[in-house]
Coordinates of C-alpha atoms in Angstrom, one line a residue:
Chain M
X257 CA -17.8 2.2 4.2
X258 CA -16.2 -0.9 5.9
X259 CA -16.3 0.7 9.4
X260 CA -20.6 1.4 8.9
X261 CA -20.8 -2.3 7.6
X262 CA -22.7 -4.4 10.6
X263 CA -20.1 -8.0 10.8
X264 CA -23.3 -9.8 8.6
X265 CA -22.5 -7.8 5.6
X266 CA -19.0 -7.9 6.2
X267 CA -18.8 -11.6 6.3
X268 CA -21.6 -11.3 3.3
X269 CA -19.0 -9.7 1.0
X270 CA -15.8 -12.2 2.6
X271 CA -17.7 -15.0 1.5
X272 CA -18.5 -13.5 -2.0
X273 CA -14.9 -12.5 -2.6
X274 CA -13.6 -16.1 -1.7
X275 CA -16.0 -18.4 -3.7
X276 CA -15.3 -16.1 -6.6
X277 CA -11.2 -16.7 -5.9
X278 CA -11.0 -20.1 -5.1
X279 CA -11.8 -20.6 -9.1
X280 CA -8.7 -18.5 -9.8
X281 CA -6.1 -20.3 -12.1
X282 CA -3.1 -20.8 -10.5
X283 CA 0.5 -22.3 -11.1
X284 CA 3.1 -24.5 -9.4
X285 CA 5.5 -22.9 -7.5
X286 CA 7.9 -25.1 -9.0
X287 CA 7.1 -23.0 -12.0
X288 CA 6.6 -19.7 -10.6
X289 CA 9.9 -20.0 -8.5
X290 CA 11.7 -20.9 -11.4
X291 CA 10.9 -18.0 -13.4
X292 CA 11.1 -15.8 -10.6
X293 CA 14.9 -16.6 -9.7
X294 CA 15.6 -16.2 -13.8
X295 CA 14.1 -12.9 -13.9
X296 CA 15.8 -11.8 -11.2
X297 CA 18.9 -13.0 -11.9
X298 CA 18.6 -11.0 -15.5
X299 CA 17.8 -8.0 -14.0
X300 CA 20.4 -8.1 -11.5
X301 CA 23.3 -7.3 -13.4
X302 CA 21.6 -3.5 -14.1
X303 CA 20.7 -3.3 -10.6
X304 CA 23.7 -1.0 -8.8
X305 CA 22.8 -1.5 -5.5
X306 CA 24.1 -5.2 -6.3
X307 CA 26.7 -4.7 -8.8
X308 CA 28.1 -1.1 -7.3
X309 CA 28.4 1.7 -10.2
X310 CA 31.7 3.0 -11.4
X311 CA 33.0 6.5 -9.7
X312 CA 32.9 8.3 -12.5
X313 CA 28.8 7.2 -13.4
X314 CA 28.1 7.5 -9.7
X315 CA 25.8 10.8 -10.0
X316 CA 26.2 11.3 -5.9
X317 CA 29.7 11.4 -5.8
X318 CA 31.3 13.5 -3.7
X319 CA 32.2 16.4 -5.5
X320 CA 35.7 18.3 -5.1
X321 CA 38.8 17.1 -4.4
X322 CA 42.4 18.4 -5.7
X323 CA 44.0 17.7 -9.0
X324 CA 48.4 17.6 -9.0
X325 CA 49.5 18.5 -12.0
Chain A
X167 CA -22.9 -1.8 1.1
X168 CA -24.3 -0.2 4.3
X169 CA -27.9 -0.1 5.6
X170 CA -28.8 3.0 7.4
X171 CA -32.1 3.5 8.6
X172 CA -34.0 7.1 9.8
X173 CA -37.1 7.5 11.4
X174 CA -38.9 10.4 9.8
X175 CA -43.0 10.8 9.9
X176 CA -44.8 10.7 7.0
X177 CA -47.4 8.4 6.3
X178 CA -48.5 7.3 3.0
X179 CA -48.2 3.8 0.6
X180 CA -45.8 1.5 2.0
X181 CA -43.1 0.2 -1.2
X182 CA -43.9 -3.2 0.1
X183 CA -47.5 -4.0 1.0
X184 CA -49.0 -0.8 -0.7
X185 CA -51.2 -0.1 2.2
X186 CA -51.0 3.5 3.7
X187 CA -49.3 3.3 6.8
X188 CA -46.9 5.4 8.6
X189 CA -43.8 4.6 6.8
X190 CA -39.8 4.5 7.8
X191 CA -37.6 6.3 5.2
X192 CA -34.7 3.6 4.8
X193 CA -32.2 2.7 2.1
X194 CA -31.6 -0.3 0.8
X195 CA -28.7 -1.2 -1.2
X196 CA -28.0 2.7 -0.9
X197 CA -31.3 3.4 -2.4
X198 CA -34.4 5.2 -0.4
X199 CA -37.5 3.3 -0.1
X200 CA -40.2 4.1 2.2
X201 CA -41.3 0.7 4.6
X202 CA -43.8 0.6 7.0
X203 CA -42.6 -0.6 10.5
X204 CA -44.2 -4.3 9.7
X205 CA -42.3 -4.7 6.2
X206 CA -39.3 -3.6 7.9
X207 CA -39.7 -6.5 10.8
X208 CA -40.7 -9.1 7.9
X209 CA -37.3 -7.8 6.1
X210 CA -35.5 -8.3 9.2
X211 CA -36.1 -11.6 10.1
X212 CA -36.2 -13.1 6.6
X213 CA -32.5 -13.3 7.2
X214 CA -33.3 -15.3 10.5
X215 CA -35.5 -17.3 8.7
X216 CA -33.1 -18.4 6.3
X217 CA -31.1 -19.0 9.3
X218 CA -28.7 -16.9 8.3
X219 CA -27.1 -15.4 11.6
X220 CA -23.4 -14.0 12.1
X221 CA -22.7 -17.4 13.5
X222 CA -23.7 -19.4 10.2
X223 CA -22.2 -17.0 8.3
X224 CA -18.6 -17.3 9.8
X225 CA -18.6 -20.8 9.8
X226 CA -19.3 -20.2 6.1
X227 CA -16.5 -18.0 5.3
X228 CA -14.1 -20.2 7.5
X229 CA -15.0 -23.3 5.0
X230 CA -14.1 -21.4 2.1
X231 CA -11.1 -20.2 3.4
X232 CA -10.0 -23.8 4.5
X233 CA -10.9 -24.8 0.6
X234 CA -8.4 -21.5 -0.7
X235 CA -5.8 -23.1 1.9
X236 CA -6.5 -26.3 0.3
X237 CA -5.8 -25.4 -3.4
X238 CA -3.1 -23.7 -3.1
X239 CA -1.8 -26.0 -0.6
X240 CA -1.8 -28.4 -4.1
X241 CA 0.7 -26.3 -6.2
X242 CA 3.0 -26.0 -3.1
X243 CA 5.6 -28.6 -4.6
X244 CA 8.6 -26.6 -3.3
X245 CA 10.2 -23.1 -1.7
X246 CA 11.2 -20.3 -3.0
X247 CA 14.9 -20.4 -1.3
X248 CA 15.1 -24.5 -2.5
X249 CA 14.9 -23.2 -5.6
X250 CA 17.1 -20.3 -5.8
X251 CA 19.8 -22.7 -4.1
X252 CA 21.6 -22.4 -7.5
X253 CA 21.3 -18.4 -7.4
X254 CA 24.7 -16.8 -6.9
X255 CA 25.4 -15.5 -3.1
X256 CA 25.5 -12.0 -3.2
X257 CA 28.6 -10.3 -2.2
X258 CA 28.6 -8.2 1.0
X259 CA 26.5 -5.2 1.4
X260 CA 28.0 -2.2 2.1
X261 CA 26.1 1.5 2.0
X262 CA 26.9 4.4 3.8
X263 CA 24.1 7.1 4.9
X264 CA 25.8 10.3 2.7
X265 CA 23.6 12.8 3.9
X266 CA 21.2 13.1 6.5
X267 CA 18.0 15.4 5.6
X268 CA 17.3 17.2 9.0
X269 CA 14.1 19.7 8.0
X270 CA 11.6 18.2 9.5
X271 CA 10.9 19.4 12.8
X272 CA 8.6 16.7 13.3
X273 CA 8.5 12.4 12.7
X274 CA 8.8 12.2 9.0
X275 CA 5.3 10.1 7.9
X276 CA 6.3 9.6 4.4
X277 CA 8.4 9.9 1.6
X278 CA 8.6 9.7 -2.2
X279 CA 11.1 9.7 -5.3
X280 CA 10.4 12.1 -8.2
X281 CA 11.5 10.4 -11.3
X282 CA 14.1 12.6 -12.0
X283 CA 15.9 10.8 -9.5
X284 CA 17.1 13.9 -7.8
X285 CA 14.6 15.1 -5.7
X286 CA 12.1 14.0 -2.9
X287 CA 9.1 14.6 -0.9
X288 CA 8.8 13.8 2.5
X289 CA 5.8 14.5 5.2
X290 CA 5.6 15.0 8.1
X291 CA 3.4 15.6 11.1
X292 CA 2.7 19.0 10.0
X293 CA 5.1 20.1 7.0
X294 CA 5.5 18.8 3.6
X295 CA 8.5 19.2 1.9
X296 CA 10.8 18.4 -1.1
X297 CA 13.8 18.3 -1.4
X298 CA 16.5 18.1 -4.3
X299 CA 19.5 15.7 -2.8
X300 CA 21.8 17.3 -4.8
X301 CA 21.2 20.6 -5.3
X302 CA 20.2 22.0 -1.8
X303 CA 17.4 23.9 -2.7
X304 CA 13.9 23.0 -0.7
X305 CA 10.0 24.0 -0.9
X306 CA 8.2 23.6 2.6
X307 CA 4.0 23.6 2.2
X308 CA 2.4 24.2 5.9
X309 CA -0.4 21.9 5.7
X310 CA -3.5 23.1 7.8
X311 CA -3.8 19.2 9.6
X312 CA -1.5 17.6 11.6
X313 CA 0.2 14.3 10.6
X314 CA 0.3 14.4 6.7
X315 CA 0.4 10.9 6.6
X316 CA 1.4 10.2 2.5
X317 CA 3.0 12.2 -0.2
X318 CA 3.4 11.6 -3.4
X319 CA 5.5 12.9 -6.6
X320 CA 3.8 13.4 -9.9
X321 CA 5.2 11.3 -13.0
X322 CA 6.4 15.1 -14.5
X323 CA 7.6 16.2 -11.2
X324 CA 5.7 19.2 -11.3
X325 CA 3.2 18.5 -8.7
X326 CA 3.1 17.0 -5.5
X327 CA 0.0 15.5 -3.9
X328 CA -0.4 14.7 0.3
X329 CA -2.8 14.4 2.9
X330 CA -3.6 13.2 5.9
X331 CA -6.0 13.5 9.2
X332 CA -7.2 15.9 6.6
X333 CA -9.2 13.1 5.1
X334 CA -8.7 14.2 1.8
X335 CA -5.4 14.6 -0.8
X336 CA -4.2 17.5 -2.4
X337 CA -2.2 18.3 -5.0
X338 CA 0.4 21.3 -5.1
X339 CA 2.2 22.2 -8.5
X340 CA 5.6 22.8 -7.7
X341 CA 7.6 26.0 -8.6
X342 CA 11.2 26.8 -9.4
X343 CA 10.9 30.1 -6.8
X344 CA 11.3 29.4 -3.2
X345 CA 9.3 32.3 -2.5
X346 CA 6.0 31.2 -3.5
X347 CA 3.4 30.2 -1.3
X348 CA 2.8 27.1 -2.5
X349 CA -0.2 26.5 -0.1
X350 CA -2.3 29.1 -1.9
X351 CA -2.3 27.0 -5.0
X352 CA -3.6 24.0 -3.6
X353 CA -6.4 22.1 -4.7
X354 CA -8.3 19.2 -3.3
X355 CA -9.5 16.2 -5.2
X356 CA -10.1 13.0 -2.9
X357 CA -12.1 13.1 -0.8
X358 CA -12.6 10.4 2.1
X359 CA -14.7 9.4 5.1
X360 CA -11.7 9.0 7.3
X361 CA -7.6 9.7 7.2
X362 CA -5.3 9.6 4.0
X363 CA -3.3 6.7 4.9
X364 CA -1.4 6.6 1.1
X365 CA -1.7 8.1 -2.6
X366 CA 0.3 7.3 -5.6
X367 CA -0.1 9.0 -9.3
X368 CA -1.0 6.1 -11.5
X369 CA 1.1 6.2 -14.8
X370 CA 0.0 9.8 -15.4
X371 CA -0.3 13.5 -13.4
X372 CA -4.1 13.4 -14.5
X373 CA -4.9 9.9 -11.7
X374 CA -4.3 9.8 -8.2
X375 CA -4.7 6.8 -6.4
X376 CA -5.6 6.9 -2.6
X377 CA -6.4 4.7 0.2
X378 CA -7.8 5.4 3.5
X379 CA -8.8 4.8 7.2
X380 CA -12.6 4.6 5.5
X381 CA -11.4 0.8 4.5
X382 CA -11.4 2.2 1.1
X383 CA -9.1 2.8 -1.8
X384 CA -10.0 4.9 -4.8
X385 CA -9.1 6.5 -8.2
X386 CA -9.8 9.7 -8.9
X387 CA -9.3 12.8 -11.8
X388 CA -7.2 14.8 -10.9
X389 CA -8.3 17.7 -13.2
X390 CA -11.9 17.6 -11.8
X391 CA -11.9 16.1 -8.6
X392 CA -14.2 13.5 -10.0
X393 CA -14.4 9.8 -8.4
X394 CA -13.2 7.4 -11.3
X395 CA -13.5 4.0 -9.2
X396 CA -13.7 3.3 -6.1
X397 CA -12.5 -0.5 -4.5
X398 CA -13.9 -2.3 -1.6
X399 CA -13.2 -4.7 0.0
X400 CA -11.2 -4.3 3.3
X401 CA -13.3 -4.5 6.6
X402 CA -10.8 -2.3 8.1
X403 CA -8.5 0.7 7.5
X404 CA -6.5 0.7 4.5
X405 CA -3.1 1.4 5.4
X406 CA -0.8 1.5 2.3
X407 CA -1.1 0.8 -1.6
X408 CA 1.2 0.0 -4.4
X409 CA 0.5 0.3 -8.3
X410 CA 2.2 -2.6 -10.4
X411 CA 5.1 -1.3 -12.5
X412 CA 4.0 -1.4 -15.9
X413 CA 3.5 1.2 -18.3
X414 CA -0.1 -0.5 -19.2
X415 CA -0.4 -0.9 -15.4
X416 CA -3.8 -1.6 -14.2
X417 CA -3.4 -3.6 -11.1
X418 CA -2.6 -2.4 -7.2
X419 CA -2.0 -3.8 -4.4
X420 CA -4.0 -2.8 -0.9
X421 CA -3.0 -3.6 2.5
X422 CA -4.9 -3.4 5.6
X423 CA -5.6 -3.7 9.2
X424 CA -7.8 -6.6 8.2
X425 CA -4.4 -8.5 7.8
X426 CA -4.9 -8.7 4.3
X427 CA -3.1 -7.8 1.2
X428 CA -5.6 -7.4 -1.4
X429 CA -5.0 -7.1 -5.6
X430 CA -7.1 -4.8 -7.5
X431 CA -7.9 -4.2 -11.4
X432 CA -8.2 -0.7 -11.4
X433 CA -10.8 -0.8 -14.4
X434 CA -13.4 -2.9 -13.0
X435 CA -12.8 -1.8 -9.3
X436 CA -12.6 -5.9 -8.6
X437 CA -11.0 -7.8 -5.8
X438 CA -9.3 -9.9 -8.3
X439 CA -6.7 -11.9 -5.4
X440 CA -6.3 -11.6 -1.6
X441 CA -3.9 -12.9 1.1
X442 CA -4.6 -13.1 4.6
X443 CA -1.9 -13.5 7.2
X444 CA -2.5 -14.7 10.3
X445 CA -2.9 -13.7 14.2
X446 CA 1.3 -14.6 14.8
X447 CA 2.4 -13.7 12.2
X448 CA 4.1 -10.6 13.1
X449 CA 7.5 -8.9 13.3
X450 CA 7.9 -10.8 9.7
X451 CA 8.0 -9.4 5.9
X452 CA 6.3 -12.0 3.2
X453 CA 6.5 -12.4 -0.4
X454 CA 3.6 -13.4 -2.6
X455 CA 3.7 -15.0 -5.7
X456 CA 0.7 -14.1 -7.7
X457 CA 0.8 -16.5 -10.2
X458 CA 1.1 -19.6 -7.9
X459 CA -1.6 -17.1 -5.6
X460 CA 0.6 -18.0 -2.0
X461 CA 3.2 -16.6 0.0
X462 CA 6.5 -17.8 -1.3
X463 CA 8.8 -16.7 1.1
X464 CA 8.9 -15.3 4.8
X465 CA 12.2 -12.9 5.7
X466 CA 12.3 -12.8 9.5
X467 CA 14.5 -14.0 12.7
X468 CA 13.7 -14.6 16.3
X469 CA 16.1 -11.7 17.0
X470 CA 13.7 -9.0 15.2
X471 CA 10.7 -8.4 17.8
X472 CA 9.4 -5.5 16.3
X473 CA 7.3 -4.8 13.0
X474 CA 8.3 -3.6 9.9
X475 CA 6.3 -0.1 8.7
X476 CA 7.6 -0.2 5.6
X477 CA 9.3 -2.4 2.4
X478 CA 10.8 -1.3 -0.7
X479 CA 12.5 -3.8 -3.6
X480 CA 15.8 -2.9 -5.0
X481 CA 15.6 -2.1 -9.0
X482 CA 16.0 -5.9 -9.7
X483 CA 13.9 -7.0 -7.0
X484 CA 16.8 -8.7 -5.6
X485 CA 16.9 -6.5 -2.2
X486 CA 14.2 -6.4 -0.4
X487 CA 14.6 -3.1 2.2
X488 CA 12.5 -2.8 5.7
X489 CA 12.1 -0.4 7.8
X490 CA 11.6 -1.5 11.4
X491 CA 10.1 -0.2 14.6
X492 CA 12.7 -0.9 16.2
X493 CA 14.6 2.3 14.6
X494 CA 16.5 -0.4 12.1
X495 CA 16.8 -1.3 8.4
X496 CA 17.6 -4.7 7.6
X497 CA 18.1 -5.9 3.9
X498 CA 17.1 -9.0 2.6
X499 CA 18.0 -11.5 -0.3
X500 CA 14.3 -11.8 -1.6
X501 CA 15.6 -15.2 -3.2
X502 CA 17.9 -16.7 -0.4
X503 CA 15.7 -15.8 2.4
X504 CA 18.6 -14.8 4.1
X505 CA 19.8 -11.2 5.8
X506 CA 22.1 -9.3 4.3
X507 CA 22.3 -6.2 5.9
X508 CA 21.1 -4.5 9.0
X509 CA 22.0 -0.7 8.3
X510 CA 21.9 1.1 12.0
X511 CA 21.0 4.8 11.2
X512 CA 17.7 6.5 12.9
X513 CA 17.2 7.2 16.2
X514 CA 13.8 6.3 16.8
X515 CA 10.8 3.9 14.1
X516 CA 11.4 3.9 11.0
X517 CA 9.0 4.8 9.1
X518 CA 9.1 5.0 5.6
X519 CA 11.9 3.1 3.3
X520 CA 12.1 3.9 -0.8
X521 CA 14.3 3.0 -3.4
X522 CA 15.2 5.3 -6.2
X523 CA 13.7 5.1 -9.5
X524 CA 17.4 4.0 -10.8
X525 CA 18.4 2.5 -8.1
X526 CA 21.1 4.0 -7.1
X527 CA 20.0 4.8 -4.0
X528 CA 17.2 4.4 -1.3
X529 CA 16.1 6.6 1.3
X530 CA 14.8 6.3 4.4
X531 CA 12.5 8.8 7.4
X532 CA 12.0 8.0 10.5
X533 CA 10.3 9.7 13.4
X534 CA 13.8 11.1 14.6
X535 CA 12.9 13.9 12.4
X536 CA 15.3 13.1 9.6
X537 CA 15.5 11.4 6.2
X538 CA 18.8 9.3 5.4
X539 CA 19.8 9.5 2.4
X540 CA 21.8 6.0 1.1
X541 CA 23.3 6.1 -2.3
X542 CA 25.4 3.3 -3.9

């Protein structure tokens, strides 16, 4: 494995592994960043650690309490 | 792959020059072939000849890595926080630990969510257990190593698979009595040269994933113990993994103590992207953006000086939990950049953070022996 590899064969397999990704396609972050912040954003509004859930849908409530009647 | 080479005597045709010679069992590219002592020599320096030394070589790798820098320094045209200036500021963050999980008798290692949403496993340096937060019912498995370093819940949440110094990870199936020895039923499937450092059940119970001290990560049936793929690629221990959350999901995420994050398709076994951090960049958590293939975003301050063990997104990826060395969580707004919240609750590292499948609630363990439990 990596620890029996001597530093040539490491480097070997480095330099295969970036000539193959420097030919990788890849977008502006203009783009990206965009589309990041949208998706986000969407998912957001379902996300209750940001928009709190009601007591009664919380499922760790406390449970107990007293009722007056 | 590795070379490995044994002296053994026996003489006969060399695999090289024919002639009969004493020869040198050795393996090339992991396969046997009998050299004699000049062939091996000749092999040796063709390398040299070539002038192909460690030296070379480095120089090499540092010119393509200048060149990666270099095109994706091109589709840098702005940052992440410039563009989520029009995001909505979130609204103050307020959680409260509601119960603290004090079973472990030793630093808790590792946790994970079953997707029931109820229950839990957690490691630790010796024990494994699960626990229900709601219903106080718990299984504890003695494992025969010390420091069961990941533990994972099935997809049905009838199994539970761990592991650790052990170099290998095992998978339990879980039963509704306490009484049962759960250890007896245990059964190993991977098997690695060196420490478990992480496993995660891919969409299924049938695939475990794993990753390991042996700078490896690999996929493997659970059912038969066979090795489905393995993915290389690290030059140093593996440290933690991540599946991508899709139902078709066929990409991971490595990291190491090679600095780098790597990106896996699990069919092919390929290095498909890779990001590298660098020697001072420490104490900081980054965000990646594999489309534009570069680090988006960095969430740190002067005033953190110690290392984050572990990271967890909130269900919207909004959040961005860490758990820090320095017995703290903070919470970050992945868009803004900014903290949000630094929740005080451990009394020593922290060392393992995890959001609920719903997310309604994370959790956290930490060597203090305890798990803190942080619903909405």
């Amino acid at each position: 494995m990596a620890r029996d590899m001597s530093d040539k064969d490491i480097l070997k397999m480095e330099i295969e592994q970036l000539q193959k990704e420097v030919k990788n396609t890849r977008e502006p972050v203009s783009k990206t960043a965009k589309e990041l912040c949208e998706f986000v954003e969407a998912q957001s509004a379902e996300d209750p650690l940001i928009k709190g859930v009601p007591e009664d849908k919380n499922p760790f409530k406390e449970k107990g309490g007293c009722i007056i009647t | 792959m590795c070379d490995q080479t044994f002296v053994a005597i026996t003489f006969g045709p060399c695999d090289s020059c024919s002639q009969n010679k004493p020869l040198m069992n050795i393996y090339l590219q992991n396969e046997p072939v009998n050299y004699c002592s000049l062939c091996v020599e000749l092999m040796a320096c063709q390398g040299l000849a070539k002038g192909e030394t460690v030296s070379t070589l480095r120089a090499e790798s540092e010119n393509l890595k200048a060149k990666l820098e270099e095109e994706r320094a091109k589709l840098h045209d702005v940052e992440l926080h410039q563009v989520a200036e029009k995001v909505e500021t979130l609204g103050q963050f307020v959680i409260k630990t509601r119960r603290t999980l004090k079973g472990h008798g030793n630093k808790v290692l590792c946790m994970d969510w079953c997707r029931d949403k109820r229950r839990m496993v957690s490691s630790s340096q010796v024990i494994m257990r699960s626990a229900a937060v709601c219903v106080l019912q718990e299984h504890a498995v003695t494992m025969p190593c010390t420091w069961v370093m990941a533990c994972a819940y099935a997809p049905s949440g009838c199994v539970i698979a761990c592991g650790g110094l052990d170099n290998k990870c095992s998978v339990y199936p879980l039963s509704l009595d306490k009484n049962e020895n759960l250890a007896a039923k245990k059964k190993s499937v991977a098997m690695h040269t060196n420490y478990l450092s992480a496993c995660s059940f891919t969409n299924s119970d049938m695939q475990l994933l794993t990753s390991s001290g042996d700078g490896t990560c690999a996929l493997w049936d659970v059912e038969s113990g066979q090795l489905l793929q393995s993915f290389h690629g690290h030059s140093a221990d593996v440290l933690s993994l991540d599946l991508a959350p899709s139902e078709t999901g066929n990409t991971f995420v490595s990291g190491g103590c090679d600095k780098k994050a790597n990106v896996w398709d699990m069919r092919s076994g390929q290095n498909i992207q890779s990001f590298e951090t660098h020697e001072s960049d420490i104490n900081s958590c980054r965000l990646y953006d594999l489309r534009a293939d570069r680090e988006v975003a960095i969430y740190s301050k002067e005033s953190i000086i110690f290392g984050a063990s572990s990271v967890d997104f909130s269900l919207s990826g909004r959040l961005l939990f860490a758990g820090y060395n320095d017995y703290n969580i903070n919470v970050w707004d992945v868009l803004k950049g900014t903290r949000v919240a630094i929740l005080f609750g451990h009394e020593n590292r922290v060392s393992t953070v995890r959001v609920s499948p719903d997310g309604t609630a994370f959790c956290s363990g930490s060597w203090d022996n305890t798990l803190d439990f942080n619903p909405v």
